[in-house]
């Protein structure tokens, strides 16, 4: 049975007059992937840094943080010792080759040279980089660099793996390879914290997810449960605004919810036949699409479709 390894209560953080995180609470069980979603500026990265780095929480808050039995304010080094961190940027040394980058990093954890070499050999094979062991960083593709950063984060065999937008900018093939590796790590009881802008990534990986907006928790739960509780099953999207119509029928209003944003009108309903009848009776062929709703629909309903000032 899984045990709770991360407990956060009433976490708050301000930068001057800007409140980046406000009264945030959550818990994470061992071996699970816990995801943070939110628009740019929602506070996701700030929360991550407060968990593993000395990013001091507000003094006047009554917050509590327990990361594998440690308090980040008092036990920063202890938390770093059991953690692996993949930041948004690929901060590799371009002048060194792949193995040299990993060997130098292993010294931060006082890993003996012989042990480090075996661990590096294993990780390069695990992340499908063995053929690039002697290559300079400049010779690697973006996907290879990202996998190397993940390999580096795994050198110390961390109990906690923190991934801050690990697959941003990567092609679908590389993204799926990384997803598969994360799942394998979870089977080894590695706990994963993930921030991402990819809804499909969150759906595929997260056992539980927390949606943030302006530093606050909007909703939390398992992806499928969030979809079931917060969005209709189907949506009719009309891309030609002139072809869209108001739903004037009172009976239809009871089973259809209408959203119009950025030139697209969306009709949501749990009854797909209602949407089919609406489309064939009132719309021109070719300018609409009926599909099942997804996690992105939940996310946009929770946080809004308009860009906020920090984006």
Short mmCIF file of C-alpha atoms in Angstrom, two decimals:
data_model
loop_
_atom_site.label_atom_id
_atom_site.label_comp_id
_atom_site.label_asym_id
_atom_site.label_seq_id
_atom_site.Cartn_x
_atom_site.Cartn_y
_atom_site.Cartn_z
CA UNK A 1 0.00 0.00 0.00
CA UNK A 2 1.39 3.43 -0.97
CA UNK A 3 2.41 5.85 1.75
CA UNK A 4 2.26 9.64 1.66
CA UNK A 5 5.76 11.01 1.04
CA UNK A 6 4.98 14.68 0.34
CA UNK A 7 2.67 16.82 2.46
CA UNK A 8 2.16 20.52 1.78
CA UNK A 9 -0.26 22.69 3.73
CA UNK A 10 -1.17 26.36 3.23
CA UNK A 11 1.89 27.12 1.09
CA UNK A 12 2.24 30.80 0.12
CA UNK A 13 4.95 32.79 -1.63
CA UNK A 14 5.07 36.45 -2.67
CA UNK A 15 7.62 38.42 -4.66
CA UNK A 16 7.02 41.99 -3.54
CA UNK A 17 3.39 42.77 -4.31
CA UNK A 18 3.05 39.75 -6.60
CA UNK A 19 1.52 36.70 -4.93
CA UNK A 20 2.95 33.74 -6.85
CA UNK A 21 1.47 31.00 -4.65
CA UNK A 22 -1.46 31.40 -2.29
CA UNK A 23 -2.59 28.97 0.41
CA UNK A 24 -1.78 25.83 -1.60
CA UNK A 25 -2.24 22.37 -0.06
CA UNK A 26 -1.69 18.90 -1.53
CA UNK A 27 -0.17 15.50 -0.79
CA UNK A 28 1.62 12.91 -2.93
CA UNK A 29 1.86 9.16 -2.42
CA UNK A 30 4.99 7.10 -3.02
CA UNK A 31 5.57 5.88 -6.57
CA UNK A 32 2.88 8.07 -8.14
CA UNK A 33 3.15 10.81 -10.74
CA UNK A 34 1.65 14.05 -9.47
CA UNK A 35 1.17 16.77 -12.08
CA UNK A 36 0.89 20.56 -11.88
CA UNK A 37 -0.96 22.27 -14.72
CA UNK A 38 -1.69 25.93 -15.23
CA UNK A 39 -1.13 28.88 -17.57
CA UNK A 40 2.21 30.66 -17.64
CA UNK A 41 2.57 32.58 -14.39
CA UNK A 42 0.26 30.24 -12.47
CA UNK A 43 2.99 29.45 -9.91
CA UNK A 44 3.92 25.89 -10.94
CA UNK A 45 7.69 26.35 -11.15
CA UNK A 46 7.70 28.40 -7.94
CA UNK A 47 6.04 25.51 -6.10
CA UNK A 48 8.64 23.09 -7.49
CA UNK A 49 11.53 25.28 -6.34
CA UNK A 50 10.01 25.61 -2.88
CA UNK A 51 10.01 21.82 -2.59
CA UNK A 52 13.65 21.14 -3.46
CA UNK A 53 15.50 24.46 -3.20
CA UNK A 54 15.78 27.14 -0.59
CA UNK A 55 12.97 29.28 -1.96
CA UNK A 56 11.71 30.57 1.38
CA UNK A 57 7.96 30.61 1.92
CA UNK A 58 6.29 33.73 3.29
CA UNK A 59 7.21 34.34 6.92
CA UNK A 60 3.71 35.32 7.98
CA UNK A 61 2.11 32.15 6.60
CA UNK A 62 1.19 29.08 8.66
CA UNK A 63 2.46 26.74 5.97
CA UNK A 64 3.85 23.25 6.56
CA UNK A 65 6.04 21.22 4.19
CA UNK A 66 7.21 17.65 4.61
CA UNK A 67 9.24 16.11 1.76
CA UNK A 68 10.14 12.52 2.58
CA UNK A 69 10.34 13.54 6.23
CA UNK A 70 12.35 16.74 5.58
CA UNK A 71 11.50 20.45 5.71
CA UNK A 72 12.94 22.28 2.65
CA UNK A 73 13.83 25.33 4.74
CA UNK A 74 15.89 23.35 7.25
CA UNK A 75 16.93 20.31 5.23
CA UNK A 76 17.59 21.61 1.72
CA UNK A 77 20.69 19.46 1.14
CA UNK A 78 19.01 16.30 2.43
CA UNK A 79 16.14 16.79 -0.03
CA UNK A 80 18.53 17.46 -2.91
CA UNK A 81 20.42 14.27 -2.05
CA UNK A 82 17.30 12.12 -2.58
CA UNK A 83 15.99 14.12 -5.55
CA UNK A 84 16.67 14.35 -9.24
CA UNK A 85 15.70 17.59 -10.97
CA UNK A 86 15.06 18.24 -14.66
CA UNK A 87 14.69 21.98 -15.11
CA UNK A 88 13.14 23.67 -18.12
CA UNK A 89 16.53 24.60 -19.61
CA UNK A 90 19.09 22.10 -20.90
CA UNK A 91 22.00 23.43 -18.83
CA UNK A 92 24.64 21.01 -20.14
CA UNK A 93 28.32 21.85 -20.69
CA UNK A 94 28.68 22.21 -24.45
CA UNK A 95 32.46 21.82 -24.34
CA UNK A 96 32.30 18.30 -22.86
CA UNK A 97 31.04 15.05 -24.27
CA UNK A 98 28.12 13.02 -22.94
CA UNK A 99 30.05 10.83 -20.49
CA UNK A 100 32.10 13.78 -19.18
CA UNK A 101 28.92 15.74 -18.40
CA UNK A 102 27.63 12.82 -16.34
CA UNK A 103 30.93 12.05 -14.62
CA UNK A 104 31.34 15.63 -13.42
CA UNK A 105 27.78 15.70 -12.10
CA UNK A 106 28.28 12.41 -10.23
CA UNK A 107 30.95 14.10 -8.11
CA UNK A 108 28.31 16.36 -6.55
CA UNK A 109 26.90 13.22 -4.92
CA UNK A 110 30.30 11.76 -3.99
CA UNK A 111 29.61 8.71 -6.13
CA UNK A 112 32.82 6.65 -6.43
CA UNK A 113 34.29 6.72 -9.96
CA UNK A 114 33.85 2.98 -10.53
CA UNK A 115 30.22 3.07 -9.35
CA UNK A 116 29.54 6.21 -11.40
CA UNK A 117 30.82 4.61 -14.61
CA UNK A 118 28.54 1.59 -14.15
CA UNK A 119 25.59 3.85 -13.36
CA UNK A 120 26.30 6.02 -16.41
CA UNK A 121 26.54 2.98 -18.66
CA UNK A 122 23.18 1.79 -17.37
CA UNK A 123 21.48 5.18 -17.77
CA UNK A 124 22.78 5.73 -21.30
CA UNK A 125 21.35 2.36 -22.25
CA UNK A 126 18.10 3.07 -20.37
CA UNK A 127 17.60 6.37 -22.22
CA UNK A 128 18.86 5.01 -25.56
CA UNK A 129 21.97 7.17 -25.72
CA UNK A 130 24.73 4.54 -25.63
CA UNK A 131 25.82 5.27 -29.20
CA UNK A 132 26.31 8.95 -28.28
CA UNK A 133 28.50 8.35 -25.22
CA UNK A 134 31.55 10.06 -26.73
CA UNK A 135 29.67 12.77 -28.65
CA UNK A 136 29.99 16.45 -27.81
CA UNK A 137 26.82 18.13 -26.58
CA UNK A 138 26.80 20.36 -29.66
CA UNK A 139 26.40 17.24 -31.81
CA UNK A 140 23.20 16.09 -30.09
CA UNK A 141 19.66 16.76 -31.21
CA UNK A 142 17.20 18.53 -28.92
CA UNK A 143 15.60 15.22 -27.95
CA UNK A 144 18.97 13.65 -27.14
CA UNK A 145 19.92 16.61 -24.95
CA UNK A 146 16.65 16.30 -23.07
CA UNK A 147 17.17 12.58 -22.47
CA UNK A 148 20.71 13.32 -21.28
CA UNK A 149 19.41 15.86 -18.75
CA UNK A 150 17.01 13.18 -17.47
CA UNK A 151 19.90 10.68 -17.26
CA UNK A 152 21.86 13.21 -15.24
CA UNK A 153 18.91 13.65 -12.86
CA UNK A 154 18.86 9.89 -12.29
CA UNK A 155 22.54 9.49 -11.43
CA UNK A 156 21.92 9.43 -7.68
CA UNK A 157 19.04 6.95 -7.99
CA UNK A 158 16.57 9.52 -6.63
CA UNK A 159 13.47 8.64 -4.67
CA UNK A 160 11.89 11.85 -5.99
CA UNK A 161 12.13 12.94 -9.64
CA UNK A 162 11.10 16.53 -10.38
CA UNK A 163 10.33 17.25 -14.05
CA UNK A 164 9.66 20.86 -15.04
CA UNK A 165 8.17 20.73 -18.55
CA UNK A 166 10.44 17.82 -19.60
CA UNK A 167 9.21 17.42 -23.20
CA UNK A 168 8.56 21.00 -24.31
CA UNK A 169 9.61 21.49 -27.92
CA UNK A 170 10.25 17.81 -28.62
CA UNK A 171 8.74 15.81 -31.46
CA UNK A 172 6.05 13.20 -30.68
CA UNK A 173 8.40 10.20 -31.05
CA UNK A 174 10.87 11.52 -28.44
CA UNK A 175 8.02 12.55 -26.18
CA UNK A 176 6.61 9.02 -26.17
CA UNK A 177 10.06 7.54 -25.43
CA UNK A 178 10.37 9.81 -22.39
CA UNK A 179 6.85 8.93 -21.24
CA UNK A 180 7.75 5.25 -21.39
CA UNK A 181 10.90 5.82 -19.31
CA UNK A 182 8.94 7.75 -16.68
CA UNK A 183 6.45 4.88 -16.39
CA UNK A 184 9.33 2.43 -15.92
CA UNK A 185 10.76 4.60 -13.15
CA UNK A 186 7.40 4.62 -11.38
CA UNK A 187 7.42 0.82 -11.40
CA UNK A 188 10.67 1.12 -9.43
CA UNK A 189 8.78 3.24 -6.85
CA UNK A 190 10.24 6.55 -7.97
CA UNK A 191 7.85 9.38 -7.06
CA UNK A 192 7.45 11.90 -9.88
CA UNK A 193 6.43 15.55 -9.76
CA UNK A 194 5.63 16.96 -13.19
CA UNK A 195 4.75 20.34 -14.66
CA UNK A 196 3.61 20.38 -18.26
CA UNK A 197 1.66 22.38 -20.82
CA UNK A 198 0.77 19.24 -22.78
CA UNK A 199 -2.66 17.98 -21.76
CA UNK A 200 -2.05 14.61 -23.41
CA UNK A 201 1.16 14.25 -21.40
CA UNK A 202 -0.70 14.95 -18.16
CA UNK A 203 -3.43 12.49 -19.09
CA UNK A 204 -0.95 9.77 -20.00
CA UNK A 205 1.36 10.12 -17.00
CA UNK A 206 -0.38 11.67 -14.02
CA UNK A 207 -2.04 9.51 -11.39
CA UNK A 208 -3.25 12.76 -9.84
CA UNK A 209 -3.06 16.35 -11.03
CA UNK A 210 -3.55 19.83 -9.63
CA UNK A 211 -4.69 22.68 -11.85
CA UNK A 212 -3.41 26.10 -10.73
CA UNK A 213 -4.41 29.60 -11.76
CA UNK A 214 -2.88 32.81 -10.37
CA UNK A 215 -1.14 30.91 -7.59
CA UNK A 216 -4.23 29.09 -6.34
CA UNK A 217 -5.58 25.58 -6.68
CA UNK A 218 -8.58 25.46 -9.00
CA UNK A 219 -9.17 21.71 -8.93
CA UNK A 220 -7.37 18.49 -8.06
CA UNK A 221 -7.92 14.81 -8.79
CA UNK A 222 -7.32 11.94 -11.17
CA UNK A 223 -7.49 13.02 -14.84
CA UNK A 224 -10.44 10.78 -15.74
CA UNK A 225 -12.36 11.86 -12.65
CA UNK A 226 -11.76 15.54 -13.41
CA UNK A 227 -13.13 15.01 -16.89
CA UNK A 228 -16.17 13.12 -15.62
CA UNK A 229 -16.97 15.74 -12.98
CA UNK A 230 -16.21 18.97 -14.85
CA UNK A 231 -16.97 18.63 -18.54
CA UNK A 232 -19.62 17.16 -20.82
CA UNK A 233 -18.75 14.06 -22.88
CA UNK A 234 -18.97 15.63 -26.35
CA UNK A 235 -18.43 18.94 -28.09
CA UNK A 236 -19.52 20.33 -31.43
CA UNK A 237 -16.97 22.90 -32.64
CA UNK A 238 -18.05 25.43 -35.28
CA UNK A 239 -15.10 27.19 -36.93
CA UNK A 240 -17.13 29.56 -39.10
CA UNK A 241 -18.68 32.07 -36.71
CA UNK A 242 -21.25 33.09 -39.31
CA UNK A 243 -22.43 29.50 -39.38
CA UNK A 244 -22.88 29.34 -35.63
CA UNK A 245 -26.32 29.84 -34.13
CA UNK A 246 -27.69 30.67 -30.75
CA UNK A 247 -29.55 27.83 -29.08
CA UNK A 248 -33.01 29.35 -28.66
CA UNK A 249 -34.92 26.15 -28.02
CA UNK A 250 -35.54 25.92 -24.25
CA UNK A 251 -35.36 22.12 -24.34
CA UNK A 252 -31.97 22.25 -26.12
CA UNK A 253 -30.65 24.75 -23.59
CA UNK A 254 -31.13 22.12 -20.90
CA UNK A 255 -28.78 19.65 -22.62
CA UNK A 256 -26.39 22.00 -24.46
CA UNK A 257 -23.85 24.47 -23.07
CA UNK A 258 -22.51 27.09 -25.49
CA UNK A 259 -19.06 28.66 -25.37
CA UNK A 260 -17.84 31.23 -27.90
CA UNK A 261 -14.18 32.31 -27.82
CA UNK A 262 -11.58 33.40 -30.38
CA UNK A 263 -13.89 32.94 -33.36
CA UNK A 264 -14.91 29.37 -32.50
CA UNK A 265 -18.32 28.41 -31.10
CA UNK A 266 -18.48 25.21 -29.06
CA UNK A 267 -21.64 23.34 -28.13
CA UNK A 268 -21.11 20.92 -25.22
CA UNK A 269 -23.46 18.07 -24.37
CA UNK A 270 -23.54 14.57 -22.87
CA UNK A 271 -25.86 13.49 -25.70
CA UNK A 272 -24.00 13.11 -29.00
CA UNK A 273 -27.25 12.64 -30.94
CA UNK A 274 -28.40 16.11 -29.90
CA UNK A 275 -25.19 17.59 -31.30
CA UNK A 276 -25.50 15.56 -34.51
CA UNK A 277 -29.05 16.77 -35.05
CA UNK A 278 -28.01 20.35 -34.32
CA UNK A 279 -25.17 20.18 -36.82
CA UNK A 280 -27.17 18.62 -39.67
CA UNK A 281 -30.18 20.88 -39.23
CA UNK A 282 -28.47 24.25 -38.73
CA UNK A 283 -24.88 24.10 -40.00
CA UNK A 284 -23.17 23.84 -43.37
CA UNK A 285 -21.09 20.74 -43.98
CA UNK A 286 -17.36 21.16 -43.55
CA UNK A 287 -17.24 24.02 -41.06
CA UNK A 288 -17.82 21.98 -37.89
CA UNK A 289 -16.42 19.00 -36.05
CA UNK A 290 -17.89 16.71 -33.37
CA UNK A 291 -15.46 15.03 -30.96
CA UNK A 292 -15.16 13.65 -27.47
CA UNK A 293 -14.05 16.21 -24.91
CA UNK A 294 -10.58 15.91 -23.40
CA UNK A 295 -8.46 17.19 -20.54
CA UNK A 296 -7.72 20.41 -22.42
CA UNK A 297 -11.43 21.27 -22.37
CA UNK A 298 -11.41 20.83 -18.57
CA UNK A 299 -8.26 22.94 -18.25
CA UNK A 300 -9.62 25.80 -20.37
CA UNK A 301 -12.95 25.77 -18.57
CA UNK A 302 -11.12 25.99 -15.24
CA UNK A 303 -8.57 28.66 -16.17
CA UNK A 304 -10.27 30.53 -19.00
CA UNK A 305 -9.43 30.82 -22.70
CA UNK A 306 -8.12 34.38 -22.52
CA UNK A 307 -4.39 35.05 -22.14
CA UNK A 308 -3.45 36.54 -18.80
CA UNK A 309 -1.03 39.43 -18.42
CA UNK A 310 1.96 37.21 -17.67
CA UNK A 311 1.68 35.22 -20.87
#
